[in-house]
PDB file of C-alpha atoms in Angstrom:
ATOM      1  CA  UNK F1249     -63.195 -41.640  -9.308  1.00 85.00           C
ATOM      2  CA  UNK F1250     -66.671 -41.778 -10.777  1.00 92.00           C
ATOM      3  CA  UNK F1251     -67.623 -45.095 -12.392  1.00 96.00           C
ATOM      4  CA  UNK F1252     -70.333 -45.309 -15.033  1.00 98.00           C
ATOM      5  CA  UNK F1253     -72.357 -48.466 -15.583  1.00 98.00           C
ATOM      6  CA  UNK F1254     -74.649 -49.028 -18.545  1.00 98.00           C
ATOM      7  CA  UNK F1255     -77.538 -51.417 -18.935  1.00 97.00           C
ATOM      8  CA  UNK F1256     -78.434 -53.557 -20.623  1.00 98.00           C
ATOM      9  CA  UNK F1257     -75.191 -54.685 -22.241  1.00 98.00           C
ATOM     10  CA  UNK F1258     -77.132 -55.647 -25.354  1.00 98.00           C
ATOM     11  CA  UNK F1259     -80.576 -54.610 -26.512  1.00 98.00           C
ATOM     12  CA  UNK F1260     -82.142 -56.641 -29.323  1.00 97.00           C
ATOM     13  CA  UNK F1261     -84.924 -54.745 -31.042  1.00 97.00           C
ATOM     14  CA  UNK F1262     -86.632 -54.412 -34.406  1.00 97.00           C
ATOM     15  CA  UNK F1263     -86.752 -51.280 -36.575  1.00 97.00           C
ATOM     16  CA  UNK F1264     -89.583 -49.046 -35.441  1.00 97.00           C
ATOM     17  CA  UNK F1265     -89.339 -50.137 -31.814  1.00 98.00           C
ATOM     18  CA  UNK F1266     -88.422 -47.881 -28.918  1.00 98.00           C
ATOM     19  CA  UNK F1267     -84.991 -48.250 -27.332  1.00 98.00           C
ATOM     20  CA  UNK F1268     -84.344 -47.263 -23.734  1.00 98.00           C
ATOM     21  CA  UNK F1269     -80.713 -47.268 -22.570  1.00 98.00           C
ATOM     22  CA  UNK F1270     -79.586 -46.633 -19.018  1.00 98.00           C
ATOM     23  CA  UNK F1271     -76.433 -45.075 -17.604  1.00 98.00           C
ATOM     24  CA  UNK F1272     -75.788 -44.931 -13.881  1.00 98.00           C
ATOM     25  CA  UNK F1273     -73.006 -42.997 -12.131  1.00 97.00           C
ATOM     26  CA  UNK F1274     -71.382 -44.109  -8.877  1.00 97.00           C
ATOM     27  CA  UNK F1275     -71.891 -40.598  -7.509  1.00 95.00           C
ATOM     28  CA  UNK F1276     -73.734 -37.529  -8.671  1.00 94.00           C
ATOM     29  CA  UNK F1277     -72.514 -35.921 -11.884  1.00 93.00           C
ATOM     30  CA  UNK F1278     -75.277 -33.301 -11.920  1.00 93.00           C
ATOM     31  CA  UNK F1279     -76.353 -32.952 -15.527  1.00 93.00           C
ATOM     32  CA  UNK F1280     -72.838 -33.362 -16.953  1.00 93.00           C
ATOM     33  CA  UNK F1281     -73.579 -36.500 -18.936  1.00 96.00           C
ATOM     34  CA  UNK F1282     -72.860 -37.049 -22.619  1.00 98.00           C
ATOM     35  CA  UNK F1283     -74.019 -39.788 -25.016  1.00 98.00           C
ATOM     36  CA  UNK F1284     -72.220 -41.047 -28.133  1.00 98.00           C
ATOM     37  CA  UNK F1285     -73.019 -43.468 -30.943  1.00 98.00           C
ATOM     38  CA  UNK F1286     -70.268 -45.683 -32.318  1.00 97.00           C
ATOM     39  CA  UNK F1287     -70.465 -47.775 -35.465  1.00 96.00           C
ATOM     40  CA  UNK F1288     -67.747 -50.132 -36.744  1.00 93.00           C
ATOM     41  CA  UNK F1289     -65.067 -48.358 -38.725  1.00 91.00           C
ATOM     42  CA  UNK F1290     -66.383 -44.914 -37.842  1.00 94.00           C
ATOM     43  CA  UNK F1291     -65.444 -42.267 -35.304  1.00 94.00           C
ATOM     44  CA  UNK F1292     -67.798 -41.785 -32.355  1.00 96.00           C
ATOM     45  CA  UNK F1293     -70.657 -39.367 -32.924  1.00 97.00           C
ATOM     46  CA  UNK F1294     -71.806 -36.962 -30.235  1.00 97.00           C
ATOM     47  CA  UNK F1295     -75.550 -37.319 -29.680  1.00 98.00           C
ATOM     48  CA  UNK F1296     -76.549 -35.683 -26.404  1.00 97.00           C
ATOM     49  CA  UNK F1297     -74.796 -33.406 -23.910  1.00 96.00           C
ATOM     50  CA  UNK F1298     -75.833 -31.908 -20.592  1.00 95.00           C
ATOM     51  CA  UNK F1299     -77.928 -35.066 -20.204  1.00 97.00           C
ATOM     52  CA  UNK F1300     -80.731 -33.860 -22.457  1.00 97.00           C
ATOM     53  CA  UNK F1301     -79.472 -31.408 -25.122  1.00 97.00           C
ATOM     54  CA  UNK F1302     -79.275 -32.836 -28.620  1.00 97.00           C
ATOM     55  CA  UNK F1303     -76.089 -32.014 -30.501  1.00 96.00           C
ATOM     56  CA  UNK F1304     -76.311 -30.222 -33.834  1.00 94.00           C
ATOM     57  CA  UNK F1305     -77.810 -32.368 -36.586  1.00 96.00           C
ATOM     58  CA  UNK F1306     -79.024 -35.149 -34.309  1.00 97.00           C
ATOM     59  CA  UNK F1307     -82.532 -36.351 -35.184  1.00 98.00           C
ATOM     60  CA  UNK F1308     -85.368 -35.667 -32.772  1.00 98.00           C
ATOM     61  CA  UNK F1309     -85.949 -39.399 -32.223  1.00 98.00           C
ATOM     62  CA  UNK F1310     -82.919 -39.291 -29.909  1.00 98.00           C
ATOM     63  CA  UNK F1311     -83.620 -37.881 -26.465  1.00 98.00           C
ATOM     64  CA  UNK F1312     -81.828 -37.875 -23.152  1.00 98.00           C
ATOM     65  CA  UNK F1313     -83.050 -37.459 -19.619  1.00 98.00           C
ATOM     66  CA  UNK F1314     -81.915 -37.718 -16.035  1.00 98.00           C
ATOM     67  CA  UNK F1315     -79.727 -35.981 -13.501  1.00 96.00           C
ATOM     68  CA  UNK F1316     -77.618 -36.894 -10.522  1.00 96.00           C
ATOM     69  CA  UNK F1317     -76.787 -40.567 -10.900  1.00 97.00           C
ATOM     70  CA  UNK F1318     -79.429 -41.986 -13.265  1.00 98.00           C
ATOM     71  CA  UNK F1319     -79.659 -41.167 -16.937  1.00 98.00           C
ATOM     72  CA  UNK F1320     -81.556 -42.506 -19.925  1.00 98.00           C
ATOM     73  CA  UNK F1321     -81.053 -42.324 -23.679  1.00 98.00           C
ATOM     74  CA  UNK F1322     -84.234 -43.001 -25.619  1.00 98.00           C
ATOM     75  CA  UNK F1323     -84.544 -43.675 -29.317  1.00 98.00           C
ATOM     76  CA  UNK F1324     -88.238 -43.286 -29.982  1.00 98.00           C
ATOM     77  CA  UNK F1325     -88.450 -45.362 -33.169  1.00 98.00           C
ATOM     78  CA  UNK F1326     -85.372 -47.236 -34.332  1.00 98.00           C
ATOM     79  CA  UNK F1327     -84.167 -46.579 -37.857  1.00 98.00           C
ATOM     80  CA  UNK F1328     -81.886 -49.127 -39.585  1.00 97.00           C
ATOM     81  CA  UNK F1329     -78.914 -46.768 -39.159  1.00 97.00           C
ATOM     82  CA  UNK F1330     -79.419 -46.606 -35.378  1.00 98.00           C
ATOM     83  CA  UNK F1331     -78.131 -50.126 -34.730  1.00 97.00           C
ATOM     84  CA  UNK F1332     -74.808 -49.383 -33.076  1.00 98.00           C
ATOM     85  CA  UNK F1333     -73.084 -49.196 -29.703  1.00 98.00           C
ATOM     86  CA  UNK F1334     -73.974 -46.318 -27.403  1.00 98.00           C
ATOM     87  CA  UNK F1335     -71.686 -44.911 -24.710  1.00 98.00           C
ATOM     88  CA  UNK F1336     -72.298 -42.487 -21.902  1.00 98.00           C
ATOM     89  CA  UNK F1337     -69.485 -40.256 -20.637  1.00 98.00           C
ATOM     90  CA  UNK F1338     -69.014 -37.860 -17.763  1.00 96.00           C
ATOM     91  CA  UNK F1339     -66.521 -35.094 -17.081  1.00 92.00           C
ATOM     92  CA  UNK F1340     -65.239 -34.069 -13.675  1.00 88.00           C
ATOM     93  CA  UNK F1341     -65.418 -30.359 -12.983  1.00 84.00           C
ATOM     94  CA  UNK F1342     -61.742 -29.521 -12.347  1.00 88.00           C
ATOM     95  CA  UNK F1343     -59.343 -30.690 -13.488  1.00 89.00           C
ATOM     96  CA  UNK F1344     -61.376 -31.917 -16.414  1.00 90.00           C
ATOM     97  CA  UNK F1345     -61.074 -35.693 -16.459  1.00 93.00           C
ATOM     98  CA  UNK F1346     -63.288 -38.000 -18.464  1.00 95.00           C
ATOM     99  CA  UNK F1347     -64.875 -41.419 -17.967  1.00 96.00           C
ATOM    100  CA  UNK F1348     -66.822 -43.584 -20.386  1.00 98.00           C
ATOM    101  CA  UNK F1349     -69.379 -46.210 -19.565  1.00 98.00           C
ATOM    102  CA  UNK F1350     -68.876 -49.741 -20.940  1.00 98.00           C
ATOM    103  CA  UNK F1351     -71.468 -49.273 -23.688  1.00 98.00           C
ATOM    104  CA  UNK F1352     -74.814 -50.726 -24.745  1.00 98.00           C
ATOM    105  CA  UNK F1353     -75.051 -52.527 -28.065  1.00 98.00           C
ATOM    106  CA  UNK F1354     -78.350 -52.087 -29.883  1.00 98.00           C
ATOM    107  CA  UNK F1355     -78.664 -54.869 -32.406  1.00 96.00           C
ATOM    108  CA  UNK F1356     -81.308 -56.083 -34.777  1.00 93.00           C
ATOM    109  CA  UNK F1357     -83.689 -58.686 -33.399  1.00 92.00           C
TER     110      UNK F1357
ATOM    111  CA  UNK R 844     -64.302 -27.781 -42.557  1.00 94.00           C
ATOM    112  CA  UNK R 845     -63.422 -28.835 -39.023  1.00 94.00           C
ATOM    113  CA  UNK R 846     -61.080 -31.806 -39.261  1.00 96.00           C
ATOM    114  CA  UNK R 847     -58.732 -33.945 -37.197  1.00 98.00           C
ATOM    115  CA  UNK R 848     -56.387 -36.354 -38.940  1.00 98.00           C
ATOM    116  CA  UNK R 849     -54.331 -38.841 -36.963  1.00 98.00           C
ATOM    117  CA  UNK R 850     -51.173 -40.527 -38.177  1.00 98.00           C
ATOM    118  CA  UNK R 851     -48.275 -42.554 -36.863  1.00 98.00           C
ATOM    119  CA  UNK R 852     -49.955 -45.821 -35.927  1.00 97.00           C
ATOM    120  CA  UNK R 853     -48.385 -49.175 -36.673  1.00 98.00           C
ATOM    121  CA  UNK R 854     -46.890 -52.334 -35.271  1.00 98.00           C
ATOM    122  CA  UNK R 855     -44.467 -52.097 -32.365  1.00 98.00           C
ATOM    123  CA  UNK R 856     -42.928 -54.645 -30.011  1.00 98.00           C
ATOM    124  CA  UNK R 857     -43.717 -54.698 -26.301  1.00 98.00           C
ATOM    125  CA  UNK R 858     -41.500 -52.239 -24.494  1.00 98.00           C
ATOM    126  CA  UNK R 859     -41.184 -50.112 -27.596  1.00 98.00           C
ATOM    127  CA  UNK R 860     -42.222 -46.539 -28.343  1.00 98.00           C
ATOM    128  CA  UNK R 861     -44.436 -44.822 -30.867  1.00 98.00           C
ATOM    129  CA  UNK R 862     -45.513 -41.224 -31.450  1.00 98.00           C
ATOM    130  CA  UNK R 863     -48.925 -40.408 -32.824  1.00 98.00           C
ATOM    131  CA  UNK R 864     -49.775 -37.080 -34.441  1.00 98.00           C
ATOM    132  CA  UNK R 865     -53.107 -35.375 -34.944  1.00 98.00           C
ATOM    133  CA  UNK R 866     -53.332 -32.523 -37.455  1.00 98.00           C
ATOM    134  CA  UNK R 867     -56.155 -30.095 -36.748  1.00 98.00           C
ATOM    135  CA  UNK R 868     -57.850 -27.675 -39.119  1.00 97.00           C
ATOM    136  CA  UNK R 869     -60.964 -25.547 -39.332  1.00 96.00           C
ATOM    137  CA  UNK R 870     -61.145 -24.415 -35.726  1.00 94.00           C
ATOM    138  CA  UNK R 871     -59.050 -22.318 -33.292  1.00 95.00           C
ATOM    139  CA  UNK R 872     -56.629 -25.025 -32.223  1.00 97.00           C
ATOM    140  CA  UNK R 873     -54.648 -22.648 -30.014  1.00 97.00           C
ATOM    141  CA  UNK R 874     -57.658 -22.205 -27.731  1.00 96.00           C
ATOM    142  CA  UNK R 875     -58.732 -25.841 -27.814  1.00 96.00           C
ATOM    143  CA  UNK R 876     -58.527 -28.474 -25.116  1.00 96.00           C
ATOM    144  CA  UNK R 877     -57.596 -31.734 -26.798  1.00 97.00           C
ATOM    145  CA  UNK R 878     -57.797 -35.380 -25.796  1.00 98.00           C
ATOM    146  CA  UNK R 879     -56.814 -38.847 -26.893  1.00 98.00           C
ATOM    147  CA  UNK R 880     -59.338 -41.682 -26.610  1.00 98.00           C
ATOM    148  CA  UNK R 881     -58.738 -45.316 -27.537  1.00 98.00           C
ATOM    149  CA  UNK R 882     -60.733 -48.425 -28.313  1.00 97.00           C
ATOM    150  CA  UNK R 883     -59.100 -51.813 -27.945  1.00 97.00           C
ATOM    151  CA  UNK R 884     -60.361 -54.620 -30.207  1.00 96.00           C
ATOM    152  CA  UNK R 885     -63.739 -55.819 -28.975  1.00 95.00           C
ATOM    153  CA  UNK R 886     -63.715 -53.329 -26.097  1.00 96.00           C
ATOM    154  CA  UNK R 887     -65.309 -49.996 -25.303  1.00 97.00           C
ATOM    155  CA  UNK R 888     -64.064 -46.438 -25.477  1.00 97.00           C
ATOM    156  CA  UNK R 889     -61.355 -45.485 -22.984  1.00 98.00           C
ATOM    157  CA  UNK R 890     -60.174 -41.955 -22.264  1.00 97.00           C
ATOM    158  CA  UNK R 891     -56.371 -41.765 -22.448  1.00 98.00           C
ATOM    159  CA  UNK R 892     -55.537 -38.200 -21.529  1.00 98.00           C
ATOM    160  CA  UNK R 893     -56.062 -34.495 -22.107  1.00 97.00           C
ATOM    161  CA  UNK R 894     -54.078 -31.297 -22.630  1.00 98.00           C
ATOM    162  CA  UNK R 895     -55.425 -27.846 -21.936  1.00 96.00           C
ATOM    163  CA  UNK R 896     -54.768 -24.876 -24.155  1.00 96.00           C
ATOM    164  CA  UNK R 897     -51.602 -22.940 -23.370  1.00 94.00           C
ATOM    165  CA  UNK R 898     -53.783 -20.050 -22.275  1.00 94.00           C
ATOM    166  CA  UNK R 899     -55.503 -22.453 -19.880  1.00 91.00           C
ATOM    167  CA  UNK R 900     -52.166 -23.553 -18.464  1.00 93.00           C
ATOM    168  CA  UNK R 901     -51.325 -26.249 -20.989  1.00 95.00           C
ATOM    169  CA  UNK R 902     -51.540 -28.913 -18.301  1.00 96.00           C
ATOM    170  CA  UNK R 903     -52.003 -32.595 -18.971  1.00 98.00           C
ATOM    171  CA  UNK R 904     -53.829 -35.365 -17.153  1.00 97.00           C
ATOM    172  CA  UNK R 905     -53.871 -39.061 -17.927  1.00 97.00           C
ATOM    173  CA  UNK R 906     -55.893 -42.164 -17.222  1.00 97.00           C
ATOM    174  CA  UNK R 907     -54.319 -44.487 -14.678  1.00 96.00           C
ATOM    175  CA  UNK R 908     -53.372 -47.295 -17.147  1.00 97.00           C
ATOM    176  CA  UNK R 909     -51.121 -44.961 -19.187  1.00 98.00           C
ATOM    177  CA  UNK R 910     -49.880 -42.505 -16.549  1.00 98.00           C
ATOM    178  CA  UNK R 911     -46.098 -42.358 -16.502  1.00 98.00           C
ATOM    179  CA  UNK R 912     -45.781 -44.051 -19.918  1.00 98.00           C
ATOM    180  CA  UNK R 913     -47.711 -41.751 -22.268  1.00 98.00           C
ATOM    181  CA  UNK R 914     -47.134 -38.020 -22.828  1.00 98.00           C
ATOM    182  CA  UNK R 915     -49.460 -35.620 -24.610  1.00 98.00           C
ATOM    183  CA  UNK R 916     -48.034 -32.454 -26.129  1.00 98.00           C
ATOM    184  CA  UNK R 917     -49.030 -29.859 -28.669  1.00 98.00           C
ATOM    185  CA  UNK R 918     -47.411 -27.574 -31.237  1.00 98.00           C
ATOM    186  CA  UNK R 919     -49.795 -24.685 -31.748  1.00 97.00           C
ATOM    187  CA  UNK R 920     -47.621 -23.279 -34.552  1.00 97.00           C
ATOM    188  CA  UNK R 921     -48.364 -26.452 -36.518  1.00 98.00           C
ATOM    189  CA  UNK R 922     -51.927 -27.023 -35.226  1.00 98.00           C
ATOM    190  CA  UNK R 923     -50.799 -30.476 -34.207  1.00 98.00           C
ATOM    191  CA  UNK R 924     -51.410 -32.678 -31.172  1.00 98.00           C
ATOM    192  CA  UNK R 925     -49.064 -35.503 -30.216  1.00 98.00           C
ATOM    193  CA  UNK R 926     -49.185 -38.670 -28.144  1.00 98.00           C
ATOM    194  CA  UNK R 927     -45.803 -40.102 -27.191  1.00 98.00           C
ATOM    195  CA  UNK R 928     -46.241 -43.698 -26.095  1.00 98.00           C
ATOM    196  CA  UNK R 929     -43.344 -45.384 -24.286  1.00 98.00           C
ATOM    197  CA  UNK R 930     -42.970 -48.763 -22.572  1.00 98.00           C
ATOM    198  CA  UNK R 931     -45.812 -50.080 -24.667  1.00 98.00           C
ATOM    199  CA  UNK R 932     -47.715 -53.149 -23.534  1.00 98.00           C
ATOM    200  CA  UNK R 933     -49.839 -55.599 -25.500  1.00 98.00           C
ATOM    201  CA  UNK R 934     -52.893 -54.165 -23.770  1.00 98.00           C
ATOM    202  CA  UNK R 935     -52.197 -50.792 -25.403  1.00 98.00           C
ATOM    203  CA  UNK R 936     -53.258 -52.301 -28.730  1.00 98.00           C
ATOM    204  CA  UNK R 937     -56.170 -50.145 -29.877  1.00 98.00           C
ATOM    205  CA  UNK R 938     -57.473 -47.604 -32.316  1.00 98.00           C
ATOM    206  CA  UNK R 939     -56.390 -44.214 -31.026  1.00 98.00           C
ATOM    207  CA  UNK R 940     -58.576 -41.191 -31.677  1.00 98.00           C
ATOM    208  CA  UNK R 941     -57.770 -37.563 -31.090  1.00 98.00           C
ATOM    209  CA  UNK R 942     -60.755 -35.454 -30.131  1.00 98.00           C
ATOM    210  CA  UNK R 943     -61.592 -31.797 -29.544  1.00 96.00           C
ATOM    211  CA  UNK R 944     -62.908 -31.231 -26.042  1.00 93.00           C
ATOM    212  CA  UNK R 945     -65.828 -28.865 -26.302  1.00 88.00           C
ATOM    213  CA  UNK R 946     -65.942 -27.108 -22.944  1.00 85.00           C
ATOM    214  CA  UNK R 947     -69.610 -26.180 -23.316  1.00 86.00           C
ATOM    215  CA  UNK R 948     -70.452 -29.810 -24.074  1.00 85.00           C
ATOM    216  CA  UNK R 949     -68.239 -31.387 -21.436  1.00 88.00           C
ATOM    217  CA  UNK R 950     -67.275 -33.965 -24.009  1.00 92.00           C
ATOM    218  CA  UNK R 951     -65.860 -34.620 -27.439  1.00 95.00           C
ATOM    219  CA  UNK R 952     -67.531 -32.888 -30.335  1.00 92.00           C
ATOM    220  CA  UNK R 953     -65.076 -33.545 -33.156  1.00 95.00           C
ATOM    221  CA  UNK R 954     -63.103 -36.761 -33.588  1.00 97.00           C
ATOM    222  CA  UNK R 955     -60.420 -37.930 -35.976  1.00 97.00           C
ATOM    223  CA  UNK R 956     -60.847 -41.127 -37.967  1.00 96.00           C
ATOM    224  CA  UNK R 957     -58.478 -43.017 -35.676  1.00 97.00           C
ATOM    225  CA  UNK R 958     -55.124 -44.711 -36.127  1.00 98.00           C
ATOM    226  CA  UNK R 959     -54.416 -48.337 -35.223  1.00 98.00           C
ATOM    227  CA  UNK R 960     -51.614 -49.221 -32.827  1.00 98.00           C
ATOM    228  CA  UNK R 961     -50.689 -52.879 -32.481  1.00 98.00           C
ATOM    229  CA  UNK R 962     -48.273 -53.957 -29.764  1.00 98.00           C
ATOM    230  CA  UNK R 963     -47.105 -57.473 -30.445  1.00 97.00           C
ATOM    231  CA  UNK R 964     -43.908 -59.477 -30.548  1.00 96.00           C
TER     232      UNK R 964
END
């Protein structure tokens, strides 16, 4: 079973700053890594898939990179609406099983 | 509009049962792989289980904490996904989301709004 770890647990930043979030897999997941944003009282929102492809409607300030076991989600300049919890997720090839990381909370400094 | 609407959450005693429903609209449900994901209070997202389309074999898989207690099923004639939860434990308390598994994404593109399940005596 692949385990995902995310760091840091909490990132305290100001609007306009750059956020860099890390996700590490216990073994290679290729490029099959997805990122979500979760805000209180809302459903999760798909941000990035295939490690670096932005989902439809996602602003260009969100970018993903990495392959194998190390992945990064970057928010180039934080907007007030970006303060949330971010999760990475991987899918095994077959049968399709899913694992989430523990999340990184981006809060206002 | 693509939409998933969960229902059936509530308060149940430990050892009890509950069935959640998820009504889908706006996309070809018959061909869709579907999942349930939960979030316990103050905790992160946890994958619960998945069902393939009938054309894909209709098979189910579950996360270890719920295997043997939870059952996912689907009624394609009603565009509805179900989660039967038996032998509930206090640690099953969570918001339960149904989600459409986008095969090209390898993840969950469309989510419902969630339904709260509280297991408490």
